mmCIF file of C-alpha atoms in Angstrom:
data_model
loop_
_atom_site.group_PDB
_atom_site.id
_atom_site.type_symbol
_atom_site.label_atom_id
_atom_site.label_comp_id
_atom_site.label_asym_id
_atom_site.label_seq_id
_atom_site.Cartn_x
_atom_site.Cartn_y
_atom_site.Cartn_z
ATOM 1 C CA MET N 5 13.715 6.047 7.328
ATOM 2 C CA THR N 6 11.649 4.148 4.816
ATOM 3 C CA ARG N 7 7.891 4.045 4.510
ATOM 4 C CA PHE N 8 6.358 0.576 4.697
ATOM 5 C CA MET N 9 2.767 0.021 3.589
ATOM 6 C CA VAL N 10 1.003 -2.540 5.788
ATOM 7 C CA PHE N 11 -1.621 -4.935 4.435
ATOM 8 C CA GLU N 12 -3.747 -7.250 6.577
ATOM 9 C CA PRO N 13 -4.906 -10.549 5.044
ATOM 10 C CA PRO N 14 -8.600 -11.116 4.407
ATOM 11 C CA GLY N 15 -10.629 -12.577 7.264
ATOM 12 C CA THR N 16 -11.764 -16.152 7.528
ATOM 13 C CA ALA N 17 -14.703 -17.306 5.407
ATOM 14 C CA GLY N 18 -14.507 -14.201 3.231
ATOM 15 C CA ALA N 19 -15.324 -11.754 6.031
ATOM 16 C CA PRO N 20 -12.953 -8.789 6.187
ATOM 17 C CA ARG N 21 -10.930 -8.312 9.360
ATOM 18 C CA THR N 22 -12.095 -5.361 11.394
ATOM 19 C CA GLU N 23 -9.975 -5.331 14.543
ATOM 20 C CA GLY N 24 -6.527 -6.326 15.689
ATOM 21 C CA ALA N 25 -3.270 -6.977 13.929
ATOM 22 C CA SER N 26 -2.701 -10.243 12.135
ATOM 23 C CA GLU N 27 0.612 -12.076 12.336
ATOM 24 C CA ASP N 28 0.291 -12.602 8.576
ATOM 25 C CA ALA N 29 0.471 -8.869 7.804
ATOM 26 C CA VAL N 30 2.468 -7.996 4.685
ATOM 27 C CA PHE N 31 4.919 -5.077 4.743
ATOM 28 C CA VAL N 32 5.675 -3.491 1.354
ATOM 29 C CA ARG N 33 8.644 -1.104 1.225
ATOM 30 C CA ASP N 34 7.596 2.024 -0.654
ATOM 31 C CA ARG N 35 10.851 3.183 -2.266
ATOM 32 C CA PHE N 36 13.290 2.490 -5.094
ATOM 33 C CA SER N 37 14.212 -1.192 -5.311
ATOM 34 C CA ALA N 38 17.710 -1.986 -6.607
ATOM 35 C CA PRO N 39 16.939 -5.698 -7.234
ATOM 36 C CA ALA N 40 13.896 -4.640 -9.270
ATOM 37 C CA PHE N 41 16.115 -2.336 -11.337
ATOM 38 C CA LEU N 42 18.752 -4.993 -12.026
ATOM 39 C CA PHE N 43 16.523 -8.070 -12.398
ATOM 40 C CA ALA N 44 13.145 -6.590 -13.361
ATOM 41 C CA PRO N 45 11.339 -9.655 -14.798
ATOM 42 C CA LEU N 46 12.606 -11.981 -12.055
ATOM 43 C CA TRP N 47 11.670 -9.491 -9.319
ATOM 44 C CA LEU N 48 8.157 -9.147 -10.730
ATOM 45 C CA LEU N 49 7.700 -12.913 -10.983
ATOM 46 C CA ARG N 50 9.008 -13.374 -7.433
ATOM 47 C CA TYR N 51 6.173 -11.245 -6.064
ATOM 48 C CA GLY N 52 3.495 -12.868 -8.217
ATOM 49 C CA LEU N 53 3.179 -10.086 -10.775
ATOM 50 C CA VAL N 54 3.121 -12.550 -13.658
ATOM 51 C CA VAL N 55 1.511 -10.366 -16.328
ATOM 52 C CA GLN N 56 3.875 -7.464 -15.689
ATOM 53 C CA GLY N 57 6.835 -9.868 -15.500
ATOM 54 C CA VAL N 58 6.055 -11.468 -18.851
ATOM 55 C CA LEU N 59 5.464 -8.077 -20.483
ATOM 56 C CA VAL N 60 8.761 -6.701 -19.155
ATOM 57 C CA LEU N 61 10.560 -9.862 -20.282
ATOM 58 C CA LEU N 62 9.114 -9.602 -23.803
ATOM 59 C CA LEU N 63 9.760 -5.862 -24.051
ATOM 60 C CA GLY N 64 13.308 -6.305 -22.740
ATOM 61 C CA GLY N 65 13.956 -9.077 -25.263
ATOM 62 C CA TRP N 66 12.660 -6.899 -28.070
ATOM 63 C CA LEU N 67 14.874 -4.013 -26.927
ATOM 64 C CA LEU N 68 17.902 -6.332 -26.811
ATOM 65 C CA TYR N 69 17.081 -7.439 -30.360
ATOM 66 C CA LEU N 70 17.013 -3.773 -31.413
ATOM 67 C CA ALA N 71 20.366 -3.196 -29.719
ATOM 68 C CA ARG N 72 21.950 -6.107 -31.585
ATOM 69 C CA SER N 73 20.517 -4.974 -34.916
ATOM 70 C CA GLY N 74 22.346 -1.643 -34.792
ATOM 71 C CA LEU N 75 19.993 0.576 -32.789
ATOM 72 C CA GLY N 76 21.982 0.351 -29.575
ATOM 73 C CA LEU N 77 21.955 4.107 -28.982
ATOM 74 C CA VAL N 78 18.172 3.981 -28.766
ATOM 75 C CA ALA N 79 17.648 0.576 -27.172
ATOM 76 C CA VAL N 80 20.101 0.760 -24.256
ATOM 77 C CA PRO N 81 18.568 3.904 -22.690
ATOM 78 C CA LEU N 82 15.126 2.347 -23.135
ATOM 79 C CA ILE N 83 16.286 -0.783 -21.289
ATOM 80 C CA VAL N 84 17.537 1.409 -18.443
ATOM 81 C CA LEU N 85 14.233 3.315 -18.396
ATOM 82 C CA LEU N 86 12.326 0.024 -18.288
ATOM 83 C CA GLY N 87 14.365 -1.036 -15.249
ATOM 84 C CA LEU N 88 13.713 2.348 -13.612
ATOM 85 C CA LEU N 89 9.988 1.972 -14.238
ATOM 86 C CA VAL N 90 9.910 -1.400 -12.512
ATOM 87 C CA ALA N 91 12.151 -0.227 -9.656
ATOM 88 C CA LEU N 92 9.998 2.824 -8.933
ATOM 89 C CA GLU N 93 6.508 1.451 -9.632
ATOM 90 C CA GLY N 94 7.046 -2.172 -8.594
ATOM 91 C CA PRO N 95 6.122 -1.629 -4.929
ATOM 92 C CA GLU N 96 2.914 0.107 -6.009
ATOM 93 C CA TRP N 97 2.084 -2.832 -8.289
ATOM 94 C CA ARG N 98 2.634 -5.170 -5.327
ATOM 95 C CA ALA N 99 0.288 -3.063 -3.197
ATOM 96 C CA ARG N 100 -2.410 -3.098 -5.873
ATOM 97 C CA ARG N 101 -2.069 -6.873 -6.218
ATOM 98 C CA LEU N 102 -2.614 -7.298 -2.491
ATOM 99 C CA LEU N 103 -5.677 -5.044 -2.622
ATOM 100 C CA ARG N 104 -7.076 -7.095 -5.518
ATOM 101 C CA ARG N 105 -6.603 -10.196 -3.363
ATOM 102 C CA ARG N 106 -8.832 -8.499 -0.745
ATOM 103 C CA TYR N 107 -6.053 -7.575 1.647
ATOM 104 C CA ARG N 108 -6.951 -4.594 3.820
ATOM 105 C CA ASP N 109 -4.721 -1.511 3.701
ATOM 106 C CA ALA N 110 -3.876 -1.159 7.404
ATOM 107 C CA GLY N 111 -1.750 1.971 7.113
ATOM 108 C CA ALA N 112 1.913 2.864 6.885
ATOM 109 C CA VAL N 113 4.915 2.701 9.204
ATOM 110 C CA GLU N 114 8.208 4.623 9.049
ATOM 111 C CA ALA N 115 11.122 2.301 9.863
ATOM 112 C CA GLN N 116 14.681 1.349 8.890
ATOM 113 C CA ASP N 117 13.799 -2.182 7.726
ATOM 114 C CA ALA N 118 10.896 -4.644 7.597
ATOM 115 C CA ALA N 119 11.688 -6.137 11.017
ATOM 116 C CA GLU N 120 11.539 -2.734 12.697
ATOM 117 C CA ALA N 121 8.345 -1.925 10.780
ATOM 118 C CA ALA N 122 6.737 -5.095 12.126
ATOM 119 C CA ILE N 123 7.785 -4.248 15.688
ATOM 120 C CA LEU N 124 6.389 -0.717 15.423
ATOM 121 C CA TYR N 125 3.170 -1.882 13.768
ATOM 122 C CA PHE N 126 2.390 -4.625 16.283
ATOM 123 C CA ALA N 127 3.450 -2.480 19.255
ATOM 124 C CA GLY N 128 1.075 0.246 18.086
ATOM 125 C CA HIS N 129 -1.816 -2.208 17.968
ATOM 126 C CA ALA N 130 -1.000 -3.509 21.453
ATOM 127 C CA VAL N 131 -0.989 0.022 22.888
ATOM 128 C CA ALA N 132 -4.252 0.874 21.147
ATOM 129 C CA ARG N 133 -5.949 -2.275 22.461
ATOM 130 C CA THR N 134 -4.787 -1.762 26.044
ATOM 131 C CA ALA N 135 -5.705 1.917 26.116
ATOM 132 C CA SER N 136 -9.437 1.471 25.599
ATOM 133 C CA GLY N 137 -10.141 -2.062 24.429
ATOM 134 C CA ARG N 138 -10.713 -1.001 20.831
ATOM 135 C CA SER N 139 -8.034 -0.606 18.178
ATOM 136 C CA GLU N 140 -9.913 2.334 16.609
ATOM 137 C CA ALA N 141 -9.448 4.409 19.774
ATOM 138 C CA ALA N 142 -5.885 5.361 18.822
ATOM 139 C CA LEU N 143 -7.135 7.147 15.729
ATOM 140 C CA PRO N 144 -7.817 10.873 16.215
ATOM 141 C CA TRP N 145 -11.040 10.787 14.202
ATOM 142 C CA ALA N 146 -12.446 7.979 16.385
ATOM 143 C CA PHE N 147 -12.907 10.177 19.465
ATOM 144 C CA GLU N 148 -16.341 11.387 20.425
ATOM 145 C CA PRO N 149 -16.797 15.163 20.464
ATOM 146 C CA VAL N 150 -16.449 16.711 23.916
ATOM 147 C CA ALA N 151 -19.368 19.131 23.659
ATOM 148 C CA PRO N 152 -22.696 18.405 21.979
ATOM 149 C CA GLU N 153 -23.416 20.084 18.680
ATOM 150 C CA PRO N 154 -25.175 23.447 19.195
ATOM 151 C CA LYS N 155 -28.740 23.702 17.967
ATOM 152 C CA ARG N 156 -29.050 25.660 14.777
ATOM 153 C CA ARG N 157 -31.187 28.732 14.859
ATOM 154 C CA ARG N 158 -33.532 29.556 12.078
ATOM 155 C CA TRP N 159 -32.276 32.632 10.347
ATOM 156 C CA TRP N 160 -35.626 33.334 8.705
ATOM 157 C CA PRO N 161 -38.421 34.088 11.173
ATOM 158 C CA PHE N 162 -41.204 32.774 8.886
ATOM 159 C CA ALA N 163 -39.553 29.450 8.022
ATOM 160 C CA ARG N 164 -41.570 26.322 8.658
ATOM 161 C CA LYS N 165 -40.562 24.026 11.429
ATOM 162 C CA ALA N 166 -39.346 20.624 10.338
ATOM 163 C CA HIS N 167 -41.619 17.797 11.442
ATOM 164 C CA ALA N 168 -39.680 15.008 13.076
#
């Protein structure tokens, strides 16, 4: 099972979305990415991470230059480490880019692939809406306490009463 981070697009006219699941939700797989390891600059550019893509391209070119100039024993492991960095941190960079674009972090889903993650995410919102009419009702911290809070007793007999 893979963890997918779910991001909801910003609301219309700049207002953030508060309820319901959008069909335009973005699912970001939070695990090692083999295409990002093999084709790091292209993978970064594909997901709109232009600054990181250009930096990785320039750093990779410089490391290849070092490898051709006789420092291959140093440069080749650094190229592999650069690919590992992108493969492991690339999904996090995608998530941060979406947050900068005012997407709302809607949670996470455990699934085999993105299609199953979408099914589980949208099915969860449908159940939450039909249960009580509000999508927040499915969250454990959204429930009202069963018993009222007990009144606090003054532990000091000469304490002043608070004026309300």
